[in-house]
C-alpha cells in the first residue's frame, strides 16, 4: 500500500505544477472580474526536454513558449508531428538573421524591438505567407542589459512597424526589473498599448502572473511554476 501510493505520487508529479497554475489563473480572473478564456497561458518550456513537455501536452496544454530559435527547432518538430494543434511562441530576443526560421516555427513573436528586425520579419512574412502574432517588447525599466523599446520611444516605434514595415502589431510584452514591484511596469505597458490601439498584453511570469492578470494581461508566460526549476 505504501509502495503503491508512492508510485501514484510519482505519476501525478509531472503536471501538478500545471494544475496549481490553472487554479491560480482561475482565482486571479475571478478577483479581477475577468473571463478565464481571456487569459492565454503560455507554458515556457525552455531548457526542458521533450519527455518533460509531453505530460504537460497530455494534460491539455496547447501553447508553449521558447526563448531560443535553435532550441525550439531541435525539440518541437517531433512533438508537433504528434500534436499538430500545439502553438509555439517565441519569447526571447530574436536576431534578424534568424527571422526566417522564427516565422516558420512560431505562431507568435513577443520580442519585436528594433527596425532591422521589423524589416527582416516583414520580408519573411510576405515570402512565407505566415502571419505570427507580433508583440513589441517594451523595456519598461529602461534596463541597459535588457532588450526592448524604451517607453518614450514606443509610440514612434509602433507607427514605424505599421507604416514603414507594413507589420500588423497585436500587442506589447514586458519583463519588469527583477528587483522591483511589477505592478507599475504592467500598468505602464497596458497604458502604452491602449493609446496605440493594441489589444494583447504579454506580461506576468511564475512569480507575478496574478498581478499581471489584475492589470490586463492576455498572455502570461509561466515556466518554473509548471516545469520546476531550470538547471
Ligand atoms: C524564462 C522566461 C519566462 C518564464 O519565467 P518563469 O519565472 O520560469 O515563469 C517568461 N518570460 C520570458 C521572456 C522568459 O525568458
PDB file of C-alpha atoms and ligand atoms in Angstrom:
ATOM      1  CA  UNK A   1       0.000   0.000   0.000  1.00  0.00           C
ATOM      2  CA  UNK A   2       2.809   2.376   0.947  1.00  0.00           C
ATOM      3  CA  UNK A   3       4.726   1.453  -2.182  1.00  0.00           C
ATOM      4  CA  UNK A   4       1.649   1.876  -4.346  1.00  0.00           C
ATOM      5  CA  UNK A   5       0.855   5.392  -3.116  1.00  0.00           C
ATOM      6  CA  UNK A   6       4.481   6.291  -3.674  1.00  0.00           C
ATOM      7  CA  UNK A   7       4.147   5.220  -7.304  1.00  0.00           C
ATOM      8  CA  UNK A   8       0.911   7.204  -7.672  1.00  0.00           C
ATOM      9  CA  UNK A   9       2.667  10.325  -6.370  1.00  0.00           C
ATOM     10  CA  UNK A  10       5.425   9.858  -8.952  1.00  0.00           C
ATOM     11  CA  UNK A  11       2.840   9.565 -11.719  1.00  0.00           C
ATOM     12  CA  UNK A  12       0.943  12.649 -10.533  1.00  0.00           C
ATOM     13  CA  UNK A  13       4.084  14.786 -10.187  1.00  0.00           C
ATOM     14  CA  UNK A  14       4.750  15.971 -13.773  1.00  0.00           C
ATOM     15  CA  UNK A  15       1.622  18.091 -14.111  1.00  0.00           C
ATOM     16  CA  UNK A  16       0.879  19.135 -10.539  1.00  0.00           C
ATOM     17  CA  UNK A  17       2.531  22.499 -11.303  1.00  0.00           C
ATOM     18  CA  UNK A  18       0.209  22.991 -14.265  1.00  0.00           C
ATOM     19  CA  UNK A  19      -2.838  22.194 -12.112  1.00  0.00           C
ATOM     20  CA  UNK A  20      -1.729  24.721  -9.477  1.00  0.00           C
ATOM     21  CA  UNK A  21      -1.130  27.407 -12.106  1.00  0.00           C
ATOM     22  CA  UNK A  22      -4.570  26.784 -13.663  1.00  0.00           C
ATOM     23  CA  UNK A  23      -6.200  27.101 -10.242  1.00  0.00           C
ATOM     24  CA  UNK A  24      -4.355  30.372  -9.594  1.00  0.00           C
ATOM     25  CA  UNK A  25      -5.314  31.751 -13.017  1.00  0.00           C
ATOM     26  CA  UNK A  26      -8.970  30.970 -12.287  1.00  0.00           C
ATOM     27  CA  UNK A  27      -8.729  32.691  -8.917  1.00  0.00           C
ATOM     28  CA  UNK A  28      -6.928  35.755 -10.334  1.00  0.00           C
ATOM     29  CA  UNK A  29      -9.538  36.080 -13.104  1.00  0.00           C
ATOM     30  CA  UNK A  30     -12.366  35.839 -10.591  1.00  0.00           C
ATOM     31  CA  UNK A  31     -10.739  38.509  -8.399  1.00  0.00           C
ATOM     32  CA  UNK A  32     -10.260  40.758 -11.428  1.00  0.00           C
ATOM     33  CA  UNK A  33     -13.780  40.145 -12.760  1.00  0.00           C
ATOM     34  CA  UNK A  34     -12.352  38.647 -15.944  1.00  0.00           C
ATOM     35  CA  UNK A  35     -13.314  35.660 -18.062  1.00  0.00           C
ATOM     36  CA  UNK A  36     -10.733  32.841 -17.733  1.00  0.00           C
ATOM     37  CA  UNK A  37     -10.854  32.472 -21.515  1.00  0.00           C
ATOM     38  CA  UNK A  38      -9.400  35.994 -21.856  1.00  0.00           C
ATOM     39  CA  UNK A  39      -6.033  34.843 -20.466  1.00  0.00           C
ATOM     40  CA  UNK A  40      -3.800  32.580 -22.553  1.00  0.00           C
ATOM     41  CA  UNK A  41      -1.315  30.513 -20.586  1.00  0.00           C
ATOM     42  CA  UNK A  42       1.997  30.239 -22.443  1.00  0.00           C
ATOM     43  CA  UNK A  43       3.875  27.352 -20.808  1.00  0.00           C
ATOM     44  CA  UNK A  44       7.552  28.272 -21.014  1.00  0.00           C
ATOM     45  CA  UNK A  45       9.397  25.035 -21.774  1.00  0.00           C
ATOM     46  CA  UNK A  46      12.891  26.448 -22.419  1.00  0.00           C
ATOM     47  CA  UNK A  47      15.684  24.131 -21.201  1.00  0.00           C
ATOM     48  CA  UNK A  48      13.222  21.256 -20.716  1.00  0.00           C
ATOM     49  CA  UNK A  49      13.377  18.131 -22.857  1.00  0.00           C
ATOM     50  CA  UNK A  50      10.573  16.594 -24.915  1.00  0.00           C
ATOM     51  CA  UNK A  51       9.993  13.970 -22.210  1.00  0.00           C
ATOM     52  CA  UNK A  52       9.301  16.740 -19.651  1.00  0.00           C
ATOM     53  CA  UNK A  53       6.989  18.536 -22.071  1.00  0.00           C
ATOM     54  CA  UNK A  54       4.917  15.535 -23.158  1.00  0.00           C
ATOM     55  CA  UNK A  55       2.975  15.109 -19.874  1.00  0.00           C
ATOM     56  CA  UNK A  56       2.047  18.807 -19.996  1.00  0.00           C
ATOM     57  CA  UNK A  57       0.701  18.379 -23.542  1.00  0.00           C
ATOM     58  CA  UNK A  58      -1.140  15.256 -22.383  1.00  0.00           C
ATOM     59  CA  UNK A  59      -2.743  17.337 -19.614  1.00  0.00           C
ATOM     60  CA  UNK A  60      -4.248  19.583 -22.287  1.00  0.00           C
ATOM     61  CA  UNK A  61      -1.784  22.469 -22.512  1.00  0.00           C
ATOM     62  CA  UNK A  62      -1.501  23.651 -26.124  1.00  0.00           C
ATOM     63  CA  UNK A  63       0.543  26.878 -26.093  1.00  0.00           C
ATOM     64  CA  UNK A  64       4.260  26.775 -25.312  1.00  0.00           C
ATOM     65  CA  UNK A  65       6.995  29.396 -25.117  1.00  0.00           C
ATOM     66  CA  UNK A  66      10.655  29.071 -26.031  1.00  0.00           C
ATOM     67  CA  UNK A  67      13.353  31.734 -25.850  1.00  0.00           C
ATOM     68  CA  UNK A  68      15.748  30.420 -28.500  1.00  0.00           C
ATOM     69  CA  UNK A  69      15.077  29.620 -32.141  1.00  0.00           C
ATOM     70  CA  UNK A  70      17.791  26.955 -32.217  1.00  0.00           C
ATOM     71  CA  UNK A  71      16.478  25.087 -29.181  1.00  0.00           C
ATOM     72  CA  UNK A  72      12.886  25.198 -30.432  1.00  0.00           C
ATOM     73  CA  UNK A  73      13.960  23.907 -33.826  1.00  0.00           C
ATOM     74  CA  UNK A  74      15.682  20.958 -32.194  1.00  0.00           C
ATOM     75  CA  UNK A  75      12.860  19.799 -29.993  1.00  0.00           C
ATOM     76  CA  UNK A  76       9.459  20.903 -31.283  1.00  0.00           C
ATOM     77  CA  UNK A  77       9.044  19.478 -34.804  1.00  0.00           C
ATOM     78  CA  UNK A  78       8.926  15.951 -33.351  1.00  0.00           C
ATOM     79  CA  UNK A  79       6.424  16.936 -30.650  1.00  0.00           C
ATOM     80  CA  UNK A  80       4.299  18.846 -33.172  1.00  0.00           C
ATOM     81  CA  UNK A  81       4.225  15.857 -35.524  1.00  0.00           C
ATOM     82  CA  UNK A  82       2.152  14.005 -32.921  1.00  0.00           C
ATOM     83  CA  UNK A  83       0.373  17.137 -31.622  1.00  0.00           C
ATOM     84  CA  UNK A  84      -0.251  19.377 -34.650  1.00  0.00           C
ATOM     85  CA  UNK A  85      -2.549  21.672 -32.658  1.00  0.00           C
ATOM     86  CA  UNK A  86       0.270  22.826 -30.362  1.00  0.00           C
ATOM     87  CA  UNK A  87       1.164  26.519 -30.803  1.00  0.00           C
ATOM     88  CA  UNK A  88       4.667  27.882 -30.233  1.00  0.00           C
ATOM     89  CA  UNK A  89       5.530  31.371 -29.023  1.00  0.00           C
ATOM     90  CA  UNK A  90       8.989  32.933 -29.221  1.00  0.00           C
ATOM     91  CA  UNK A  91       9.501  34.920 -26.011  1.00  0.00           C
ATOM     92  CA  UNK A  92      13.263  35.601 -26.184  1.00  0.00           C
ATOM     93  CA  UNK A  93      15.352  38.041 -28.218  1.00  0.00           C
ATOM     94  CA  UNK A  94      15.435  37.406 -31.969  1.00  0.00           C
ATOM     95  CA  UNK A  95      18.391  38.106 -34.259  1.00  0.00           C
ATOM     96  CA  UNK A  96      17.412  39.404 -37.689  1.00  0.00           C
ATOM     97  CA  UNK A  97      19.310  36.570 -39.388  1.00  0.00           C
ATOM     98  CA  UNK A  98      17.008  34.089 -37.605  1.00  0.00           C
ATOM     99  CA  UNK A  99      13.798  35.830 -38.714  1.00  0.00           C
ATOM    100  CA  UNK A 100      13.247  33.279 -41.456  1.00  0.00           C
ATOM    101  CA  UNK A 101      13.324  30.298 -39.085  1.00  0.00           C
ATOM    102  CA  UNK A 102      11.307  32.190 -36.496  1.00  0.00           C
ATOM    103  CA  UNK A 103       8.488  32.918 -38.950  1.00  0.00           C
ATOM    104  CA  UNK A 104       8.473  29.248 -39.994  1.00  0.00           C
ATOM    105  CA  UNK A 105       8.418  27.849 -36.461  1.00  0.00           C
ATOM    106  CA  UNK A 106       6.455  30.257 -34.304  1.00  0.00           C
ATOM    107  CA  UNK A 107       2.807  31.297 -34.097  1.00  0.00           C
ATOM    108  CA  UNK A 108       3.693  34.388 -32.071  1.00  0.00           C
ATOM    109  CA  UNK A 109       6.805  36.516 -31.559  1.00  0.00           C
ATOM    110  CA  UNK A 110       6.875  38.502 -28.302  1.00  0.00           C
ATOM    111  CA  UNK A 111      10.194  40.294 -28.811  1.00  0.00           C
ATOM    112  CA  UNK A 112       9.885  42.717 -31.738  1.00  0.00           C
ATOM    113  CA  UNK A 113      12.059  45.650 -30.655  1.00  0.00           C
ATOM    114  CA  UNK A 114      14.014  47.257 -33.497  1.00  0.00           C
ATOM    115  CA  UNK A 115      13.771  48.444 -37.091  1.00  0.00           C
ATOM    116  CA  UNK A 116      16.207  45.899 -38.554  1.00  0.00           C
ATOM    117  CA  UNK A 117      14.155  43.055 -37.084  1.00  0.00           C
ATOM    118  CA  UNK A 118      10.896  44.590 -38.396  1.00  0.00           C
ATOM    119  CA  UNK A 119      12.447  44.744 -41.843  1.00  0.00           C
ATOM    120  CA  UNK A 120      13.545  41.083 -41.716  1.00  0.00           C
ATOM    121  CA  UNK A 121      10.194  39.929 -40.327  1.00  0.00           C
ATOM    122  CA  UNK A 122       8.136  41.820 -42.874  1.00  0.00           C
ATOM    123  CA  UNK A 123      10.110  40.251 -45.745  1.00  0.00           C
ATOM    124  CA  UNK A 124       9.739  36.736 -44.318  1.00  0.00           C
ATOM    125  CA  UNK A 125       6.043  37.151 -43.566  1.00  0.00           C
ATOM    126  CA  UNK A 126       5.472  38.230 -47.170  1.00  0.00           C
ATOM    127  CA  UNK A 127       7.606  35.384 -48.524  1.00  0.00           C
ATOM    128  CA  UNK A 128       6.200  32.580 -46.375  1.00  0.00           C
ATOM    129  CA  UNK A 129       2.611  33.773 -46.171  1.00  0.00           C
ATOM    130  CA  UNK A 130       2.599  33.018 -42.455  1.00  0.00           C
ATOM    131  CA  UNK A 131       1.412  35.684 -40.054  1.00  0.00           C
ATOM    132  CA  UNK A 132       2.602  35.118 -36.497  1.00  0.00           C
ATOM    133  CA  UNK A 133       1.075  37.336 -33.824  1.00  0.00           C
ATOM    134  CA  UNK A 134       3.534  40.147 -33.176  1.00  0.00           C
ATOM    135  CA  UNK A 135       4.214  41.813 -29.830  1.00  0.00           C
ATOM    136  CA  UNK A 136       6.578  44.748 -29.379  1.00  0.00           C
ATOM    137  CA  UNK A 137       8.767  44.315 -26.316  1.00  0.00           C
ATOM    138  CA  UNK A 138       8.904  47.377 -24.069  1.00  0.00           C
ATOM    139  CA  UNK A 139      11.870  47.858 -21.740  1.00  0.00           C
ATOM    140  CA  UNK A 140       9.722  49.478 -19.050  1.00  0.00           C
ATOM    141  CA  UNK A 141      12.560  49.628 -16.523  1.00  0.00           C
ATOM    142  CA  UNK A 142      14.963  51.162 -19.107  1.00  0.00           C
ATOM    143  CA  UNK A 143      17.483  48.498 -18.114  1.00  0.00           C
ATOM    144  CA  UNK A 144      20.601  48.719 -20.297  1.00  0.00           C
ATOM    145  CA  UNK A 145      21.145  44.942 -20.351  1.00  0.00           C
ATOM    146  CA  UNK A 146      17.568  44.207 -21.357  1.00  0.00           C
ATOM    147  CA  UNK A 147      16.069  44.074 -24.843  1.00  0.00           C
ATOM    148  CA  UNK A 148      13.052  46.161 -25.745  1.00  0.00           C
ATOM    149  CA  UNK A 149      11.992  49.616 -26.870  1.00  0.00           C
ATOM    150  CA  UNK A 150      12.164  52.400 -24.280  1.00  0.00           C
ATOM    151  CA  UNK A 151       8.711  53.590 -23.149  1.00  0.00           C
ATOM    152  CA  UNK A 152       9.274  57.082 -24.569  1.00  0.00           C
ATOM    153  CA  UNK A 153      10.124  55.585 -27.979  1.00  0.00           C
ATOM    154  CA  UNK A 154       7.224  53.129 -28.080  1.00  0.00           C
ATOM    155  CA  UNK A 155       4.654  55.208 -29.979  1.00  0.00           C
ATOM    156  CA  UNK A 156       7.115  56.118 -32.756  1.00  0.00           C
ATOM    157  CA  UNK A 157       8.340  52.515 -32.955  1.00  0.00           C
ATOM    158  CA  UNK A 158       4.799  51.159 -33.280  1.00  0.00           C
ATOM    159  CA  UNK A 159       3.998  53.660 -36.051  1.00  0.00           C
ATOM    160  CA  UNK A 160       7.153  52.615 -37.898  1.00  0.00           C
ATOM    161  CA  UNK A 161       6.204  48.936 -37.532  1.00  0.00           C
ATOM    162  CA  UNK A 162       2.914  49.656 -39.245  1.00  0.00           C
ATOM    163  CA  UNK A 163       3.755  52.389 -41.711  1.00  0.00           C
ATOM    164  CA  UNK A 164       7.343  51.667 -42.711  1.00  0.00           C
ATOM    165  CA  UNK A 165       7.311  47.875 -42.486  1.00  0.00           C
ATOM    166  CA  UNK A 166       3.639  47.080 -43.017  1.00  0.00           C
ATOM    167  CA  UNK A 167       3.531  44.855 -39.946  1.00  0.00           C
ATOM    168  CA  UNK A 168       0.314  44.132 -38.097  1.00  0.00           C
ATOM    169  CA  UNK A 169       1.234  44.548 -34.449  1.00  0.00           C
ATOM    170  CA  UNK A 170      -1.101  42.827 -31.990  1.00  0.00           C
ATOM    171  CA  UNK A 171       0.276  43.719 -28.587  1.00  0.00           C
ATOM    172  CA  UNK A 172       3.046  44.579 -26.181  1.00  0.00           C
ATOM    173  CA  UNK A 173       5.292  42.488 -23.980  1.00  0.00           C
ATOM    174  CA  UNK A 174       7.334  43.464 -20.931  1.00  0.00           C
ATOM    175  CA  UNK A 175       9.665  41.886 -18.382  1.00  0.00           C
ATOM    176  CA  UNK A 176       9.769  44.065 -15.249  1.00  0.00           C
ATOM    177  CA  UNK A 177      13.116  44.550 -13.468  1.00  0.00           C
ATOM    178  CA  UNK A 178      13.769  41.620 -11.123  1.00  0.00           C
ATOM    179  CA  UNK A 179      14.132  43.777  -8.013  1.00  0.00           C
ATOM    180  CA  UNK A 180      11.060  45.984  -8.397  1.00  0.00           C
ATOM    181  CA  UNK A 181       7.340  45.587  -7.805  1.00  0.00           C
ATOM    182  CA  UNK A 182       5.961  44.502 -11.200  1.00  0.00           C
ATOM    183  CA  UNK A 183       2.598  46.333 -10.965  1.00  0.00           C
ATOM    184  CA  UNK A 184       3.738  49.766 -12.217  1.00  0.00           C
ATOM    185  CA  UNK A 185       5.555  48.130 -15.150  1.00  0.00           C
ATOM    186  CA  UNK A 186       2.452  46.162 -16.141  1.00  0.00           C
ATOM    187  CA  UNK A 187       0.306  49.296 -15.786  1.00  0.00           C
ATOM    188  CA  UNK A 188       2.681  51.328 -17.969  1.00  0.00           C
ATOM    189  CA  UNK A 189       2.686  48.601 -20.637  1.00  0.00           C
ATOM    190  CA  UNK A 190      -1.122  48.488 -20.591  1.00  0.00           C
ATOM    191  CA  UNK A 191      -1.290  52.277 -20.936  1.00  0.00           C
ATOM    192  CA  UNK A 192       1.058  52.333 -23.955  1.00  0.00           C
ATOM    193  CA  UNK A 193      -0.940  49.503 -25.573  1.00  0.00           C
ATOM    194  CA  UNK A 194      -4.232  51.297 -25.033  1.00  0.00           C
ATOM    195  CA  UNK A 195      -3.160  54.583 -26.571  1.00  0.00           C
ATOM    196  CA  UNK A 196      -1.795  52.671 -29.586  1.00  0.00           C
ATOM    197  CA  UNK A 197      -4.945  50.618 -30.073  1.00  0.00           C
ATOM    198  CA  UNK A 198      -3.274  47.289 -29.216  1.00  0.00           C
ATOM    199  CA  UNK A 199      -5.403  44.605 -27.566  1.00  0.00           C
ATOM    200  CA  UNK A 200      -2.870  41.989 -26.414  1.00  0.00           C
ATOM    201  CA  UNK A 201      -0.600  42.190 -23.382  1.00  0.00           C
ATOM    202  CA  UNK A 202       2.127  39.603 -22.778  1.00  0.00           C
ATOM    203  CA  UNK A 203       3.061  40.095 -19.160  1.00  0.00           C
ATOM    204  CA  UNK A 204       3.440  38.077 -15.982  1.00  0.00           C
ATOM    205  CA  UNK A 205       5.690  35.122 -15.202  1.00  0.00           C
ATOM    206  CA  UNK A 206       5.682  32.467 -12.453  1.00  0.00           C
ATOM    207  CA  UNK A 207       6.168  34.946  -9.604  1.00  0.00           C
ATOM    208  CA  UNK A 208       3.751  37.654 -10.701  1.00  0.00           C
ATOM    209  CA  UNK A 209       1.132  36.415 -13.173  1.00  0.00           C
ATOM    210  CA  UNK A 210      -1.752  37.102 -10.781  1.00  0.00           C
ATOM    211  CA  UNK A 211      -0.744  40.792 -10.627  1.00  0.00           C
ATOM    212  CA  UNK A 212      -0.428  40.819 -14.422  1.00  0.00           C
ATOM    213  CA  UNK A 213      -3.942  39.367 -14.818  1.00  0.00           C
ATOM    214  CA  UNK A 214      -5.246  42.085 -12.493  1.00  0.00           C
ATOM    215  CA  UNK A 215      -3.648  44.682 -14.791  1.00  0.00           C
ATOM    216  CA  UNK A 216      -4.985  43.229 -18.043  1.00  0.00           C
ATOM    217  CA  UNK A 217      -2.533  40.556 -19.235  1.00  0.00           C
ATOM    218  CA  UNK A 218      -3.916  38.486 -22.111  1.00  0.00           C
ATOM    219  CA  UNK A 219      -0.828  36.227 -22.330  1.00  0.00           C
ATOM    220  CA  UNK A 220       1.088  35.079 -19.257  1.00  0.00           C
ATOM    221  CA  UNK A 221       4.456  33.368 -19.725  1.00  0.00           C
ATOM    222  CA  UNK A 222       4.884  30.791 -16.986  1.00  0.00           C
ATOM    223  CA  UNK A 223       7.846  28.415 -16.807  1.00  0.00           C
ATOM    224  CA  UNK A 224       9.181  27.263 -13.446  1.00  0.00           C
ATOM    225  CA  UNK A 225       5.760  27.136 -11.750  1.00  0.00           C
ATOM    226  CA  UNK A 226       4.794  24.483 -14.320  1.00  0.00           C
ATOM    227  CA  UNK A 227       8.043  22.642 -15.082  1.00  0.00           C
ATOM    228  CA  UNK A 228      10.020  23.202 -11.882  1.00  0.00           C
ATOM    229  CA  UNK A 229      13.411  24.886 -11.569  1.00  0.00           C
ATOM    230  CA  UNK A 230      15.656  25.180 -14.616  1.00  0.00           C
ATOM    231  CA  UNK A 231      19.178  23.728 -14.430  1.00  0.00           C
TER     232      UNK A 231
HETATM  233  C1  LIG B   1      12.049  32.208 -18.887  1.00  0.00           C
HETATM  234  C2  LIG B   1      11.076  33.262 -19.229  1.00  0.00           C
HETATM  235  C3  LIG B   1       9.790  33.264 -18.655  1.00  0.00           C
HETATM  236  C4  LIG B   1       9.325  32.260 -17.623  1.00  0.00           C
HETATM  237  O1  LIG B   1       9.894  32.555 -16.382  1.00  0.00           O
HETATM  238  P1  LIG B   1       9.425  31.775 -15.047  1.00  0.00           P
HETATM  239  O2  LIG B   1       9.857  32.683 -13.955  1.00  0.00           O
HETATM  240  O3  LIG B   1      10.150  30.476 -15.044  1.00  0.00           O
HETATM  241  O4  LIG B   1       7.971  31.620 -15.108  1.00  0.00           O
HETATM  242  C5  LIG B   1       8.902  34.240 -19.065  1.00  0.00           C
HETATM  243  N1  LIG B   1       9.254  35.180 -19.971  1.00  0.00           N
HETATM  244  C6  LIG B   1      10.481  35.215 -20.538  1.00  0.00           C
HETATM  245  C7  LIG B   1      10.782  36.265 -21.538  1.00  0.00           C
HETATM  246  C8  LIG B   1      11.428  34.257 -20.180  1.00  0.00           C
HETATM  247  O5  LIG B   1      12.642  34.302 -20.756  1.00  0.00           O
END
